[in-house]
Short mmCIF file of C-alpha atoms and ligand atoms in Angstrom, two decimals:
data_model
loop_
_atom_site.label_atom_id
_atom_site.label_comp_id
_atom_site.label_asym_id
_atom_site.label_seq_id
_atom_site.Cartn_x
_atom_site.Cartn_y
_atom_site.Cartn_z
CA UNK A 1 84.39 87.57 147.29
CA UNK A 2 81.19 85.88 146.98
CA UNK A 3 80.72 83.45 143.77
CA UNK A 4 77.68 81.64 142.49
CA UNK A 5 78.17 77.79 141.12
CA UNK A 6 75.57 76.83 138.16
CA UNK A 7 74.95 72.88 137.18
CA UNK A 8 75.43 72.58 133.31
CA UNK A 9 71.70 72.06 131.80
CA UNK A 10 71.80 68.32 131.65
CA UNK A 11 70.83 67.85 127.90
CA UNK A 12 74.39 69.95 126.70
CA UNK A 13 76.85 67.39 128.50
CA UNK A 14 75.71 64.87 130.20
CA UNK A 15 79.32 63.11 130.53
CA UNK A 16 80.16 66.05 132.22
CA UNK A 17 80.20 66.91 135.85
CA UNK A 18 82.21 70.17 135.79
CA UNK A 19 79.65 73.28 136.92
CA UNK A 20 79.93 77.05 135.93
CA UNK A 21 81.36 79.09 138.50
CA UNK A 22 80.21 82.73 138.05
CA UNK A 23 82.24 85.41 140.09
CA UNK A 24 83.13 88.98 140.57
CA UNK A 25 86.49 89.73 138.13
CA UNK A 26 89.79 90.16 139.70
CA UNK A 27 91.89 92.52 138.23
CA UNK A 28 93.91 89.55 136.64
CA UNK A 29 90.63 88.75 134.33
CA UNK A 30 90.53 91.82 132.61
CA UNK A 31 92.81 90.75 129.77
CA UNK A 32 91.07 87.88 128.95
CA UNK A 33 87.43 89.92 129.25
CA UNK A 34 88.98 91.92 126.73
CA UNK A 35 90.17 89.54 124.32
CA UNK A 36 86.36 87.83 124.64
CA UNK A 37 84.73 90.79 123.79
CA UNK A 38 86.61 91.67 121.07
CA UNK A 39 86.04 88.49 119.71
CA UNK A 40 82.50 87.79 120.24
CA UNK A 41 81.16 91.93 119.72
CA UNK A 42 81.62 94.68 117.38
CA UNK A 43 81.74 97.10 120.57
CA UNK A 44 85.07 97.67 121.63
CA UNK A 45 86.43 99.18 124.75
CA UNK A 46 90.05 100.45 125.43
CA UNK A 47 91.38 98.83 128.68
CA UNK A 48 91.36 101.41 130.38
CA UNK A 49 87.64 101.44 130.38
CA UNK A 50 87.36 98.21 131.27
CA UNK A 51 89.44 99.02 134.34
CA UNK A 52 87.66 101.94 135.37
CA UNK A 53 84.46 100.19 135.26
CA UNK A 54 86.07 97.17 137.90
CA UNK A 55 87.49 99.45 139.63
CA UNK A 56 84.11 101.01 140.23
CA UNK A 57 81.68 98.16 140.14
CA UNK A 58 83.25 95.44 140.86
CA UNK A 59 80.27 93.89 143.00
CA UNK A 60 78.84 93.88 138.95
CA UNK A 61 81.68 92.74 136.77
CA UNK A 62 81.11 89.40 136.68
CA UNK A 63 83.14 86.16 134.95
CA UNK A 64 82.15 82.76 134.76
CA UNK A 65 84.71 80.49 134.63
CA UNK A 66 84.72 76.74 133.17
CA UNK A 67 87.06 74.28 133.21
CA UNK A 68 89.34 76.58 135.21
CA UNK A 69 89.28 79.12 132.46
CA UNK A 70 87.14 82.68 132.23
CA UNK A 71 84.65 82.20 129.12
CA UNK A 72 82.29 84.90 129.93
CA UNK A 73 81.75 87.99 131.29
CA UNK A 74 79.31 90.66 131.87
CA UNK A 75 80.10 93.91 133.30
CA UNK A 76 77.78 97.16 133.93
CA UNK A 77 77.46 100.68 135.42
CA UNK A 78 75.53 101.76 138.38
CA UNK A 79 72.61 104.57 138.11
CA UNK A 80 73.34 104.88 134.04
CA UNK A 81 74.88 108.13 133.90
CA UNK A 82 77.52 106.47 131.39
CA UNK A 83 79.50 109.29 130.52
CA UNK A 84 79.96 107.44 126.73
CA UNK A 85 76.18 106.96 126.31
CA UNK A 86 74.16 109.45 127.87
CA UNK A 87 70.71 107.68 129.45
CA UNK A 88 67.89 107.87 126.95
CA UNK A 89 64.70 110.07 128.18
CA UNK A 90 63.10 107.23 129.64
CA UNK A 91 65.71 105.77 131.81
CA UNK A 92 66.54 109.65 133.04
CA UNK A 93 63.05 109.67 133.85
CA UNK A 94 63.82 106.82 136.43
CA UNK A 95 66.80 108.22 137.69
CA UNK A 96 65.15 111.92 138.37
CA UNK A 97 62.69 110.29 140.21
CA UNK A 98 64.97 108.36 142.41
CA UNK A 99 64.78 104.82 141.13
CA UNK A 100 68.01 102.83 141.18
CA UNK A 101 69.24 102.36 138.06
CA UNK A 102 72.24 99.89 136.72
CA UNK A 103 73.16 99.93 133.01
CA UNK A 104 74.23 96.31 131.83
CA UNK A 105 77.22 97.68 129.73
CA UNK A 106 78.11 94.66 127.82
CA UNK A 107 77.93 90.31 128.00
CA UNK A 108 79.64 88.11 125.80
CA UNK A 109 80.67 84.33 126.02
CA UNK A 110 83.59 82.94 123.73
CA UNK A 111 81.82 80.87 120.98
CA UNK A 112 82.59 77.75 121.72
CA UNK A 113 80.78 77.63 124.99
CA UNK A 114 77.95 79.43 124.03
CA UNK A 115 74.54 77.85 124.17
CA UNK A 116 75.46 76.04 127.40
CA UNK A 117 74.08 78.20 129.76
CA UNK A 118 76.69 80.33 130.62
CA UNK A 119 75.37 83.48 129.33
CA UNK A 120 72.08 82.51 131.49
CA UNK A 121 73.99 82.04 134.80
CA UNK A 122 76.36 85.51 134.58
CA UNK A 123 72.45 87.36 133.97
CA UNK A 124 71.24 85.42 136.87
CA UNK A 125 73.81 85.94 139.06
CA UNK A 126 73.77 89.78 138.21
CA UNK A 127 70.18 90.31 138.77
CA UNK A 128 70.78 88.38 142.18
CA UNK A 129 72.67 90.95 143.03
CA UNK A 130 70.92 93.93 141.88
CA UNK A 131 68.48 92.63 144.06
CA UNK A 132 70.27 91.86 146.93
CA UNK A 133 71.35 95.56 146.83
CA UNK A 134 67.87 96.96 146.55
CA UNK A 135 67.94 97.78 142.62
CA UNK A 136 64.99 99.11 140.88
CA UNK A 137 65.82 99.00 137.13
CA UNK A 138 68.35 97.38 134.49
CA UNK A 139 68.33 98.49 131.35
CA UNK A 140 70.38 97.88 128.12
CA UNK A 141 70.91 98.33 124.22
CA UNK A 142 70.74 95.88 121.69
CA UNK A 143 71.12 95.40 118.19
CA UNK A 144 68.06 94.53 116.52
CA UNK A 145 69.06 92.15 114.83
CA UNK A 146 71.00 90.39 117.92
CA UNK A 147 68.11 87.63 117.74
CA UNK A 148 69.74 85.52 120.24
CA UNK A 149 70.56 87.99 122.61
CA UNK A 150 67.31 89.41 122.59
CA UNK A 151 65.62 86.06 123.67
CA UNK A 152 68.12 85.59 126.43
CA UNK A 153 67.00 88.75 127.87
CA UNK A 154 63.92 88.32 127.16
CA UNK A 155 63.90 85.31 129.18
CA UNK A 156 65.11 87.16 132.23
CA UNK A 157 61.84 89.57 132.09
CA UNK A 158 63.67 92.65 130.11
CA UNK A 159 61.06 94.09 127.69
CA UNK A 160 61.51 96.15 124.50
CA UNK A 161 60.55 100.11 125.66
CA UNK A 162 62.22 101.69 122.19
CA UNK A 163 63.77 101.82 119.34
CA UNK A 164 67.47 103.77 119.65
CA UNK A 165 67.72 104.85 115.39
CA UNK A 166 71.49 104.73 114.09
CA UNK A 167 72.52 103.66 117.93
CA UNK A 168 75.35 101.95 116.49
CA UNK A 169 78.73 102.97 114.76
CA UNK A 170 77.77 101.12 111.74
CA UNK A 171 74.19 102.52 111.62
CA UNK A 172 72.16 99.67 113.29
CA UNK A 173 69.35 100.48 115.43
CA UNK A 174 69.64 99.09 119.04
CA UNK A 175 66.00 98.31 120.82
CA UNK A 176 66.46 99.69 124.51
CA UNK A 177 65.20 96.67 126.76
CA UNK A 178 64.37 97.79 130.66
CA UNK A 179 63.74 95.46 133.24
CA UNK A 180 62.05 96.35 136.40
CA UNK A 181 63.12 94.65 139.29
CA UNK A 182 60.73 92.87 141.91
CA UNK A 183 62.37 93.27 145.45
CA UNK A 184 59.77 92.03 146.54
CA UNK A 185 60.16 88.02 145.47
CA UNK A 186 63.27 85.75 145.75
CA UNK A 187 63.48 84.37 142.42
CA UNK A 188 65.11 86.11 139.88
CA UNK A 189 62.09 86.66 137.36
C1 COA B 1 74.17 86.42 123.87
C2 COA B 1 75.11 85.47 124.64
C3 COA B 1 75.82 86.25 125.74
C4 COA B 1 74.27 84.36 125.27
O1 COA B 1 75.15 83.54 126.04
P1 COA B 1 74.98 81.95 126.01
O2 COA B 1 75.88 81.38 127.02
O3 COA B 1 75.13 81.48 124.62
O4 COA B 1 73.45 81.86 126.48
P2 COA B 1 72.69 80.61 127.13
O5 COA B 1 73.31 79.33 126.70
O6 COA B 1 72.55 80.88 128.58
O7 COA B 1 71.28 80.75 126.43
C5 COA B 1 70.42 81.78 126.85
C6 COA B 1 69.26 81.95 125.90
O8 COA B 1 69.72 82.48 124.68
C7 COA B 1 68.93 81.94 123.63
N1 COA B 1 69.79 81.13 122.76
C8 COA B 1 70.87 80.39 123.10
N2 COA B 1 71.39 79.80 122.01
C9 COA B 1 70.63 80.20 120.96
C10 COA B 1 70.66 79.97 119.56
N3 COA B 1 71.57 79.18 119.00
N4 COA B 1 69.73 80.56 118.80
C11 COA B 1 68.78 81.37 119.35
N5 COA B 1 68.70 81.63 120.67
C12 COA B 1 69.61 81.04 121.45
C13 COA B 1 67.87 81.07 124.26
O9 COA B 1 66.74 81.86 124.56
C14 COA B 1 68.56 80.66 125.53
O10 COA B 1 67.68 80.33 126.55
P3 COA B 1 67.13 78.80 126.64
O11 COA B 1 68.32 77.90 126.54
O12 COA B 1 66.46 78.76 127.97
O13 COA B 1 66.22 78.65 125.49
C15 COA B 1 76.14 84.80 123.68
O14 COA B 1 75.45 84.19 122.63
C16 COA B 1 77.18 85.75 123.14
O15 COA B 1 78.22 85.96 123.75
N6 COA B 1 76.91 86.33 121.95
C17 COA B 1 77.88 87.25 121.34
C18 COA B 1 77.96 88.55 122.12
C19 COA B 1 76.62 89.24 122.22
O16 COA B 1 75.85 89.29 121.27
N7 COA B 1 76.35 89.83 123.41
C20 COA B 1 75.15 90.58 123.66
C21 COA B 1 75.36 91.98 123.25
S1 COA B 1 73.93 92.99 123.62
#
């Protein structure tokens, strides 16, 4: 299992010298992926999902871990046929013409550690990977209002391609945000 180690941004704790360790999930995290995402997101999954999405991907079911404890995760889908959400047009269009596509499913960090980077290193490390294994596209859905998240992927080089209307059980619009991915460089951007 391969794992990727982050320094904490030195302006969040500078008394500390404990680093985020992001790493693939074992089937032991799964609980407590569950119990962050219910928390932190209105999106809910039944375990089984959550399972049959590890089991599947695990190379891209990701936790990071601080302190010895799992306070993030970020799990996704290869080639977006996500039998739950059915691809919009334009990431179909990708797939029909034989791009690789991964869907990032869902991230979430438990509150109190948010803003430290974490959510920044589990995005990094995924993207690594997608790289590493010859990906073309990621895409995602977002609430439009999800400000925060939004800049965080953002800052990774996803950009807005459309508005999803009523995406949403509650009626919110999601933007769909697509990045394309340069296999070309070694840096993540
Ligand atoms: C979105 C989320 C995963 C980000 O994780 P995080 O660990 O807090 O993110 P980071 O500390 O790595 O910050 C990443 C970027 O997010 C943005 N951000 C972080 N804190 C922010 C805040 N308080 N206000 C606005 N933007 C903020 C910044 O752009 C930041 O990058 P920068 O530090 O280089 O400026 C986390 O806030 C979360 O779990 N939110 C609830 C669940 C959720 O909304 N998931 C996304 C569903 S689509």
């Amino acid at each position: 299992m391969s794992f990727g180690v982050f320094p904490l941004p030195e302006a969040v704790e500078p008394m500390m010298s404990l680093a985020i360790i992001v790493r693939e999930a074992t089937e032991n995290d799964l609980r407590k992926v569950m119990s962050i995402n219910r928390a932190e997101l209105p999106e809910n999954y039944p375990y089984g999902f959550f399972h049959f999405v590890w089991k599947k991907w695990k190379r891209y079911f990701l936790v990071a871990e601080y302190e010895g404890n799992v306070v993030g995760y970020l799990m996704s889908m290869v080639d977006g046929r996500n039998p739950l959400v059915p691809p919009s047009s334009d990431i179909r269009r990708y797939i029909e013409n034989g791009k690789k596509v991964s869907h990032l499913l869902s991230i979430a960090v438990s509150r109190k550690y948010q803003g430290m980077g974490i959510g920044s290193s589990l995005l990094k490390e995924y993207l690594n990977r997608l790289r590493e294994d010859g990906f073309d596209i990621s895409y995602l859905e977002v609430r439009v209002s999800n400000s925060r998240a939004i800049k965080l992927y953002e800052k990774f080089g996803y950009k807005i391609v459309r508005i999803l209307p009523f995406y949403y059980m509650d009626g919110e619009d999601a933007y769909l945000m697509v990045k394309e991915i340069d296999n070309s460089s070694t840096g993540w951007r």
